[in-house]
PDB file of C-alpha atoms in Angstrom:
ATOM      1  CA  UNK A   1      -2.932 -40.990  12.480  1.00 79.00           C
ATOM      2  CA  UNK A   2      -3.755 -44.507  11.418  1.00 88.00           C
ATOM      3  CA  UNK A   3      -2.732 -47.703  13.225  1.00 92.00           C
ATOM      4  CA  UNK A   4       0.264 -48.423  10.962  1.00 95.00           C
ATOM      5  CA  UNK A   5       1.376 -44.788  11.025  1.00 95.00           C
ATOM      6  CA  UNK A   6       1.218 -44.922  14.819  1.00 93.00           C
ATOM      7  CA  UNK A   7       3.267 -48.133  14.894  1.00 95.00           C
ATOM      8  CA  UNK A   8       5.939 -46.492  12.727  1.00 97.00           C
ATOM      9  CA  UNK A   9       5.917 -43.215  14.694  1.00 95.00           C
ATOM     10  CA  UNK A  10       6.162 -45.148  17.969  1.00 95.00           C
ATOM     11  CA  UNK A  11       9.529 -46.457  16.825  1.00 96.00           C
ATOM     12  CA  UNK A  12      10.721 -43.089  15.546  1.00 96.00           C
ATOM     13  CA  UNK A  13       9.785 -41.464  18.882  1.00 96.00           C
ATOM     14  CA  UNK A  14      11.246 -44.320  20.960  1.00 94.00           C
ATOM     15  CA  UNK A  15      14.589 -44.314  19.179  1.00 95.00           C
ATOM     16  CA  UNK A  16      14.777 -40.495  19.186  1.00 93.00           C
ATOM     17  CA  UNK A  17      17.224 -40.352  16.276  1.00 95.00           C
ATOM     18  CA  UNK A  18      17.095 -40.377  12.477  1.00 96.00           C
ATOM     19  CA  UNK A  19      16.003 -43.835  11.280  1.00 96.00           C
ATOM     20  CA  UNK A  20      15.965 -45.672   7.970  1.00 96.00           C
ATOM     21  CA  UNK A  21      13.079 -47.546   6.397  1.00 97.00           C
ATOM     22  CA  UNK A  22      15.098 -50.761   6.868  1.00 96.00           C
ATOM     23  CA  UNK A  23      15.441 -50.224  10.650  1.00 96.00           C
ATOM     24  CA  UNK A  24      11.730 -49.600  11.083  1.00 97.00           C
ATOM     25  CA  UNK A  25      10.900 -52.550   8.818  1.00 97.00           C
ATOM     26  CA  UNK A  26      13.081 -54.981  10.764  1.00 97.00           C
ATOM     27  CA  UNK A  27      11.549 -53.918  14.075  1.00 97.00           C
ATOM     28  CA  UNK A  28       7.983 -54.080  12.749  1.00 97.00           C
ATOM     29  CA  UNK A  29       8.616 -57.541  11.267  1.00 96.00           C
ATOM     30  CA  UNK A  30       9.064 -58.886  14.806  1.00 95.00           C
ATOM     31  CA  UNK A  31       5.313 -58.292  15.284  1.00 93.00           C
ATOM     32  CA  UNK A  32       3.806 -58.636  11.795  1.00 94.00           C
ATOM     33  CA  UNK A  33       4.477 -59.491   8.188  1.00 95.00           C
ATOM     34  CA  UNK A  34       5.073 -56.249   6.329  1.00 96.00           C
ATOM     35  CA  UNK A  35       6.811 -55.208   3.118  1.00 97.00           C
ATOM     36  CA  UNK A  36       9.655 -52.720   2.744  1.00 97.00           C
ATOM     37  CA  UNK A  37       7.599 -50.682   0.280  1.00 97.00           C
ATOM     38  CA  UNK A  38       4.734 -50.427   2.780  1.00 97.00           C
ATOM     39  CA  UNK A  39       7.005 -48.955   5.459  1.00 97.00           C
ATOM     40  CA  UNK A  40       8.569 -46.652   2.862  1.00 96.00           C
ATOM     41  CA  UNK A  41       5.103 -45.424   1.831  1.00 97.00           C
ATOM     42  CA  UNK A  42       4.040 -44.879   5.451  1.00 97.00           C
ATOM     43  CA  UNK A  43       7.176 -42.852   6.197  1.00 97.00           C
ATOM     44  CA  UNK A  44       6.653 -40.853   3.006  1.00 97.00           C
ATOM     45  CA  UNK A  45       3.036 -40.167   4.055  1.00 96.00           C
ATOM     46  CA  UNK A  46       4.212 -39.098   7.527  1.00 96.00           C
ATOM     47  CA  UNK A  47       6.697 -36.780   5.832  1.00 97.00           C
ATOM     48  CA  UNK A  48       3.949 -35.284   3.645  1.00 96.00           C
ATOM     49  CA  UNK A  49       1.798 -34.758   6.770  1.00 92.00           C
ATOM     50  CA  UNK A  50       4.673 -32.989   8.538  1.00 91.00           C
ATOM     51  CA  UNK A  51       5.222 -35.552  11.304  1.00 93.00           C
ATOM     52  CA  UNK A  52       8.767 -36.451  10.188  1.00 96.00           C
ATOM     53  CA  UNK A  53      11.515 -34.674   8.315  1.00 97.00           C
ATOM     54  CA  UNK A  54      13.928 -36.553   6.123  1.00 96.00           C
ATOM     55  CA  UNK A  55      17.476 -36.194   4.924  1.00 95.00           C
ATOM     56  CA  UNK A  56      18.980 -37.969   1.972  1.00 94.00           C
ATOM     57  CA  UNK A  57      21.636 -40.562   2.741  1.00 89.00           C
ATOM     58  CA  UNK A  58      22.898 -42.083  -0.488  1.00 90.00           C
ATOM     59  CA  UNK A  59      19.904 -43.570  -2.293  1.00 90.00           C
ATOM     60  CA  UNK A  60      17.788 -43.689   0.863  1.00 90.00           C
ATOM     61  CA  UNK A  61      16.426 -41.290   3.464  1.00 95.00           C
ATOM     62  CA  UNK A  62      16.779 -41.005   7.206  1.00 97.00           C
ATOM     63  CA  UNK A  63      13.590 -39.927   8.949  1.00 97.00           C
ATOM     64  CA  UNK A  64      13.336 -38.011  12.218  1.00 97.00           C
ATOM     65  CA  UNK A  65      10.322 -36.921  14.273  1.00 96.00           C
ATOM     66  CA  UNK A  66       9.393 -33.255  14.022  1.00 94.00           C
ATOM     67  CA  UNK A  67       7.798 -33.211  17.481  1.00 92.00           C
ATOM     68  CA  UNK A  68       7.451 -35.462  20.502  1.00 91.00           C
ATOM     69  CA  UNK A  69       4.782 -38.030  21.237  1.00 91.00           C
ATOM     70  CA  UNK A  70       3.636 -35.800  24.111  1.00 90.00           C
ATOM     71  CA  UNK A  71       3.127 -32.893  21.702  1.00 90.00           C
ATOM     72  CA  UNK A  72       1.146 -35.184  19.394  1.00 87.00           C
ATOM     73  CA  UNK A  73      -1.076 -36.346  22.272  1.00 88.00           C
ATOM     74  CA  UNK A  74      -1.595 -32.735  23.364  1.00 89.00           C
ATOM     75  CA  UNK A  75      -2.606 -31.747  19.830  1.00 87.00           C
ATOM     76  CA  UNK A  76      -5.137 -34.597  19.725  1.00 86.00           C
ATOM     77  CA  UNK A  77      -6.621 -33.565  23.071  1.00 87.00           C
ATOM     78  CA  UNK A  78      -6.764 -29.919  22.052  1.00 88.00           C
ATOM     79  CA  UNK A  79      -8.422 -30.762  18.752  1.00 88.00           C
ATOM     80  CA  UNK A  80     -11.060 -32.924  20.428  1.00 87.00           C
ATOM     81  CA  UNK A  81     -11.713 -30.317  23.119  1.00 87.00           C
ATOM     82  CA  UNK A  82     -12.000 -27.447  20.632  1.00 88.00           C
ATOM     83  CA  UNK A  83     -14.702 -29.351  18.714  1.00 90.00           C
ATOM     84  CA  UNK A  84     -16.942 -29.569  21.779  1.00 90.00           C
ATOM     85  CA  UNK A  85     -19.992 -27.309  21.977  1.00 92.00           C
ATOM     86  CA  UNK A  86     -19.551 -27.292  25.775  1.00 92.00           C
ATOM     87  CA  UNK A  87     -15.833 -27.352  26.654  1.00 88.00           C
ATOM     88  CA  UNK A  88     -16.434 -27.268  30.425  1.00 90.00           C
ATOM     89  CA  UNK A  89     -18.711 -30.313  30.273  1.00 91.00           C
ATOM     90  CA  UNK A  90     -16.196 -32.103  28.048  1.00 89.00           C
ATOM     91  CA  UNK A  91     -13.455 -31.479  30.623  1.00 87.00           C
ATOM     92  CA  UNK A  92     -15.656 -32.682  33.491  1.00 90.00           C
ATOM     93  CA  UNK A  93     -16.443 -35.870  31.550  1.00 91.00           C
ATOM     94  CA  UNK A  94     -12.757 -36.339  30.669  1.00 89.00           C
ATOM     95  CA  UNK A  95     -11.636 -35.850  34.275  1.00 88.00           C
ATOM     96  CA  UNK A  96     -14.267 -38.376  35.350  1.00 92.00           C
ATOM     97  CA  UNK A  97     -12.649 -40.985  33.101  1.00 93.00           C
ATOM     98  CA  UNK A  98      -9.173 -40.420  34.536  1.00 93.00           C
ATOM     99  CA  UNK A  99      -7.469 -42.802  36.931  1.00 94.00           C
ATOM    100  CA  UNK A 100      -6.026 -41.503  40.189  1.00 94.00           C
ATOM    101  CA  UNK A 101      -2.567 -41.690  38.607  1.00 95.00           C
ATOM    102  CA  UNK A 102      -3.732 -39.602  35.642  1.00 93.00           C
ATOM    103  CA  UNK A 103      -5.346 -37.016  37.961  1.00 92.00           C
ATOM    104  CA  UNK A 104      -2.055 -36.752  39.859  1.00 93.00           C
ATOM    105  CA  UNK A 105      -0.190 -36.263  36.568  1.00 91.00           C
ATOM    106  CA  UNK A 106      -2.698 -33.522  35.685  1.00 89.00           C
ATOM    107  CA  UNK A 107      -2.141 -31.818  39.046  1.00 90.00           C
ATOM    108  CA  UNK A 108       1.635 -32.013  38.493  1.00 91.00           C
ATOM    109  CA  UNK A 109       1.264 -30.533  35.002  1.00 89.00           C
ATOM    110  CA  UNK A 110      -0.856 -27.655  36.292  1.00 89.00           C
ATOM    111  CA  UNK A 111       1.798 -26.877  38.929  1.00 91.00           C
ATOM    112  CA  UNK A 112       4.491 -26.858  36.230  1.00 91.00           C
ATOM    113  CA  UNK A 113       2.488 -24.546  33.959  1.00 89.00           C
ATOM    114  CA  UNK A 114       1.562 -22.166  36.779  1.00 90.00           C
ATOM    115  CA  UNK A 115       5.115 -21.977  38.058  1.00 83.00           C
ATOM    116  CA  UNK A 116       6.192 -21.471  41.658  1.00 73.00           C
ATOM    117  CA  UNK A 117       3.357 -20.417  43.885  1.00 68.00           C
ATOM    118  CA  UNK A 118       3.625 -17.043  45.550  1.00 55.00           C
ATOM    119  CA  UNK A 119       2.702 -17.101  49.207  1.00 55.00           C
ATOM    120  CA  UNK A 120      -0.610 -15.483  50.091  1.00 53.00           C
ATOM    121  CA  UNK A 121      -0.348 -12.252  52.085  1.00 55.00           C
ATOM    122  CA  UNK A 122      -0.526 -12.730  55.824  1.00 57.00           C
ATOM    123  CA  UNK A 123      -3.944 -12.111  57.309  1.00 55.00           C
ATOM    124  CA  UNK A 124      -4.364 -10.551  60.681  1.00 53.00           C
ATOM    125  CA  UNK A 125      -7.425 -10.649  62.923  1.00 56.00           C
ATOM    126  CA  UNK A 126      -9.045  -7.739  61.021  1.00 55.00           C
ATOM    127  CA  UNK A 127      -8.356  -9.067  57.526  1.00 51.00           C
ATOM    128  CA  UNK A 128     -11.208  -9.586  55.112  1.00 51.00           C
ATOM    129  CA  UNK A 129     -11.148 -12.177  52.327  1.00 50.00           C
ATOM    130  CA  UNK A 130      -9.879 -10.436  49.239  1.00 49.00           C
ATOM    131  CA  UNK A 131      -7.152  -8.588  51.096  1.00 49.00           C
ATOM    132  CA  UNK A 132      -8.911  -5.554  52.608  1.00 49.00           C
ATOM    133  CA  UNK A 133      -9.319  -4.550  56.234  1.00 47.00           C
ATOM    134  CA  UNK A 134     -12.616  -4.253  58.119  1.00 44.00           C
TER     135      UNK A 134
END
């Protein structure tokens, strides 16, 4: 996704409702000079790429995100990771770039994906790692 597409999608995701070209235009114009037709073209391109769906409203359209920003970020990460010739090394390098806050978010995400932990079976004095008895 290009820089302008990202700027438009950021608004669509933030507002979390169907939006018009005019609404996006007016918000973008607070940061930059941009034409109505440019925003209309960007939203049309995002529609063609499958990032937004649109519904006709009179002579205009209302655009709505097809997925969340989190799903988009996950798709980017997955795509980059799948292109690596050494996925384990890519993950190690990625984890090395993470802040402590990001590592904590990763740990939280892993706990969510794995679900509630089941307690390990109790081990007595004769227990052997792996669950057997001596």
